[in-house]
């Protein structure tokens, strides 16, 4: 009988490290107490779903360009091989729409105006976290450069 | 038994005592206010929590150990901290609001090429491939087709078997003679152009455009980077000899500053008795966009080298200061104006005084100085363009020397000379050039016609250079091109060092080539080119001091190529591209460079720079954070004049040389390897090994000991370095 008592005590003590932790059962739900740990495997959650849940919570999907447009330049740029980089700080809303822009570095030679034209036609995906998009600020670099035809 | 049970119960109860809490607070580093809703997660335990409205979080009953703690939020980005938990732990994090950087948007356009089929290397390739070695940013050029080098450390590219003294370097349209660091003022060691500032380096072979001055058709064009980050950014590269500091600043939208510097450290760390020396170089560029269509750049670039070896003291330096004004007048016209001051100041001096003459044993100084104005107007029409302009150069200073060669320090090379030379040559005068490059487009055909007239003040002569280049786009993936040109180059300062009578004429080259460049698929292109060049009036320094190949090999830039005319022909093949995670190129060149000397009546010998076959395979790959890269070299050695016997005279053996440049060593080959580990985006390590075959002997030149009689072992064949290891790290901020 004593042996059983000792065994039970051992089990109770050794398993209580995260005993208070609750388990999220729906994959994409997030709550204040959404906690997962190694014991979830014993409660029929696979390692993959635990990892997925964890990654979902810590990973951020940064904004990216969905679609951009190309501006045709005059021949003088090709002949003189004029190039440059315009850098903008852009605020986007949670739909990726550009709310405001501020130029941080000019490229000159009318490239900045052309870069603004590109910005007016560009489509940007906003930042996402746990499936929810958020308004963010982004740095956009637009480079104008000559390349060889072949 | 009871005791045992008690111990067990006590032991198991204490397990809880070894579980701790991990808690903390997250605050905004600017507002110093707590941040709510930040995800805090422990990777090893897969536990996720969120900060409350006071910025606090807590994990209870965590076992001791090492953990990775993630802080994650859209507004603040993601931060990772490594934590070693041994007791209850409380930590405060200050985090900064994140601004995401989008991938660069590239709006590219097709360049109107002034020379079809020129090849280039870019900054990424210079950084990733071996051969950057001791900071030699231009060394990788030697893997391009038709470009050779005499030995592993030979830094000066030999283009199509020609003397490098006839090639020209351009750094952002600023002409440079030899952007290298020198040992003892005459031996180039490695490029003085910091690899961090380079965007790309192009090699134009045989048919350079006419707005490039003073070359026989070959030009190395170095384009520097543009500032790519707003704010203040930089990089520190630490390696055993030449640490680099590189920084970019954008203080205002219309202004950007880029600067870089290197300085050797070995002299600071080590005390060599009676021997000291250093290398340093710098580059700075300030771009200012004055109004919308004007750009003004202030550029300064230079290098200083010093070497004191007992009584021998040498200094070498070159400095450029330039102001560049670019003006887009309208949608058809672009004006470029460059004012340059370019000076070389090299000196070598031996403090030992010759008792018979009262002069010091060696006193050589060459300090040519140029003030230059260059202006070029580019104008375009629908099917036509022109680049027309002028250049005025004011030449000053020259060469002064008083060399009693027999009094030079005890050195195997100098021991072989017994002449003396007193030179006082001015390279002074004003040169005027006008040039025009014109392009015409007819359907799928492109024609370039160019000409340059030049009056060269120091030698008081006139020259007319011309070229024509035709390109036919067979289809969108293939261009066939051929061209021909006449070029003129003037005697370089090195010829003034090696010659007491300086009545030089300009040298001429008649170049022609034909090639086909093809895009095989989206990522791979190939090129094949054949060429023929004929040379006339090549300059010869007649000073009777040289027929030893070791001196020639080491100095690379020397006026003692015993040639007045000749020709070069050859074939080059090149394929470059990427496939999955692999990237690289293969280049092969077959070249024959024959020369003759009508002054000395020597006919039909191989040029000092002739390399019959050159095959290089360069390949890099990306495996996660690792980038391994290798280059395999297989090439003919440079020719040399063999020593067939020796005559005993005045207590020493004087070598009797065979037919000029009639001998060659066995084919050289070596494998260089480099590996780069990108630990984080801002921190990386690299290590490179040259000549991995430890036992491979690539012979470079013959050395004859005048104290010993001629035998099978004297002269001795001297081989290239057996192995060379280099490593370092880079930290970006």
PDB file of C-alpha atoms in Angstrom, chain A residues 55-124:
ATOM      1  CA  UNK A  55       5.000  29.876 -34.739  1.00  0.00           C
ATOM      2  CA  UNK A  56       1.666  31.496 -35.444  1.00  0.00           C
ATOM      3  CA  UNK A  57       2.001  33.494 -32.259  1.00  0.00           C
ATOM      4  CA  UNK A  58       5.576  34.643 -32.662  1.00  0.00           C
ATOM      5  CA  UNK A  59       5.949  35.045 -36.397  1.00  0.00           C
ATOM      6  CA  UNK A  60       5.034  38.235 -38.153  1.00  0.00           C
ATOM      7  CA  UNK A  61       4.275  38.363 -41.806  1.00  0.00           C
ATOM      8  CA  UNK A  62       6.044  41.509 -42.909  1.00  0.00           C
ATOM      9  CA  UNK A  63       4.499  43.731 -45.582  1.00  0.00           C
ATOM     10  CA  UNK A  64       5.535  42.948 -49.130  1.00  0.00           C
ATOM     11  CA  UNK A  65       4.930  44.275 -52.602  1.00  0.00           C
ATOM     12  CA  UNK A  66       2.114  42.414 -54.350  1.00  0.00           C
ATOM     13  CA  UNK A  67       2.286  44.303 -57.579  1.00  0.00           C
ATOM     14  CA  UNK A  68       4.367  47.123 -58.918  1.00  0.00           C
ATOM     15  CA  UNK A  69       4.503  49.032 -62.131  1.00  0.00           C
ATOM     16  CA  UNK A  70       7.320  49.827 -64.509  1.00  0.00           C
ATOM     17  CA  UNK A  71       7.990  53.344 -65.706  1.00  0.00           C
ATOM     18  CA  UNK A  72       9.472  53.805 -69.131  1.00  0.00           C
ATOM     19  CA  UNK A  73      12.361  56.241 -69.181  1.00  0.00           C
ATOM     20  CA  UNK A  74      13.556  58.560 -71.904  1.00  0.00           C
ATOM     21  CA  UNK A  75      16.519  57.492 -74.031  1.00  0.00           C
ATOM     22  CA  UNK A  76      18.832  59.982 -72.353  1.00  0.00           C
ATOM     23  CA  UNK A  77      18.813  57.786 -69.242  1.00  0.00           C
ATOM     24  CA  UNK A  78      19.883  54.755 -71.307  1.00  0.00           C
ATOM     25  CA  UNK A  79      22.571  56.614 -73.192  1.00  0.00           C
ATOM     26  CA  UNK A  80      24.036  58.378 -70.176  1.00  0.00           C
ATOM     27  CA  UNK A  81      23.436  55.398 -67.880  1.00  0.00           C
ATOM     28  CA  UNK A  82      21.959  57.671 -65.251  1.00  0.00           C
ATOM     29  CA  UNK A  83      20.714  55.870 -62.163  1.00  0.00           C
ATOM     30  CA  UNK A  84      19.717  56.472 -58.587  1.00  0.00           C
ATOM     31  CA  UNK A  85      17.865  55.269 -55.532  1.00  0.00           C
ATOM     32  CA  UNK A  86      14.909  57.047 -53.936  1.00  0.00           C
ATOM     33  CA  UNK A  87      14.049  56.032 -50.377  1.00  0.00           C
ATOM     34  CA  UNK A  88      10.638  56.723 -48.828  1.00  0.00           C
ATOM     35  CA  UNK A  89       9.092  56.160 -45.418  1.00  0.00           C
ATOM     36  CA  UNK A  90       5.504  55.164 -46.081  1.00  0.00           C
ATOM     37  CA  UNK A  91       2.554  54.654 -43.710  1.00  0.00           C
ATOM     38  CA  UNK A  92       0.064  52.011 -44.784  1.00  0.00           C
ATOM     39  CA  UNK A  93      -3.254  51.113 -43.260  1.00  0.00           C
ATOM     40  CA  UNK A  94      -4.407  47.602 -42.439  1.00  0.00           C
ATOM     41  CA  UNK A  95      -5.481  47.113 -46.055  1.00  0.00           C
ATOM     42  CA  UNK A  96      -2.064  48.053 -47.383  1.00  0.00           C
ATOM     43  CA  UNK A  97      -3.247  51.398 -48.698  1.00  0.00           C
ATOM     44  CA  UNK A  98      -0.669  54.176 -48.590  1.00  0.00           C
ATOM     45  CA  UNK A  99      -1.767  56.885 -46.169  1.00  0.00           C
ATOM     46  CA  UNK A 100       1.272  59.135 -46.270  1.00  0.00           C
ATOM     47  CA  UNK A 101       4.836  59.201 -47.553  1.00  0.00           C
ATOM     48  CA  UNK A 102       8.000  61.056 -46.693  1.00  0.00           C
ATOM     49  CA  UNK A 103      11.145  61.078 -48.815  1.00  0.00           C
ATOM     50  CA  UNK A 104      14.285  60.116 -46.899  1.00  0.00           C
ATOM     51  CA  UNK A 105      16.766  60.137 -49.765  1.00  0.00           C
ATOM     52  CA  UNK A 106      16.472  61.738 -53.164  1.00  0.00           C
ATOM     53  CA  UNK A 107      17.820  60.254 -56.380  1.00  0.00           C
ATOM     54  CA  UNK A 108      17.485  63.472 -58.372  1.00  0.00           C
ATOM     55  CA  UNK A 109      17.169  63.713 -62.152  1.00  0.00           C
ATOM     56  CA  UNK A 110      13.366  63.476 -61.899  1.00  0.00           C
ATOM     57  CA  UNK A 111      13.627  59.957 -60.480  1.00  0.00           C
ATOM     58  CA  UNK A 112      11.854  61.015 -57.290  1.00  0.00           C
ATOM     59  CA  UNK A 113       8.775  62.113 -59.225  1.00  0.00           C
ATOM     60  CA  UNK A 114       8.821  58.827 -61.120  1.00  0.00           C
ATOM     61  CA  UNK A 115       9.220  56.952 -57.848  1.00  0.00           C
ATOM     62  CA  UNK A 116       6.124  58.702 -56.509  1.00  0.00           C
ATOM     63  CA  UNK A 117       4.289  57.582 -59.636  1.00  0.00           C
ATOM     64  CA  UNK A 118       5.319  54.020 -58.874  1.00  0.00           C
ATOM     65  CA  UNK A 119       4.156  54.436 -55.277  1.00  0.00           C
ATOM     66  CA  UNK A 120       0.766  55.676 -56.445  1.00  0.00           C
ATOM     67  CA  UNK A 121       0.259  52.466 -58.444  1.00  0.00           C
ATOM     68  CA  UNK A 122       1.904  49.963 -56.166  1.00  0.00           C
ATOM     69  CA  UNK A 123      -0.019  47.277 -54.252  1.00  0.00           C
ATOM     70  CA  UNK A 124       1.291  46.345 -50.823  1.00  0.00           C
TER      71      UNK A 124
END
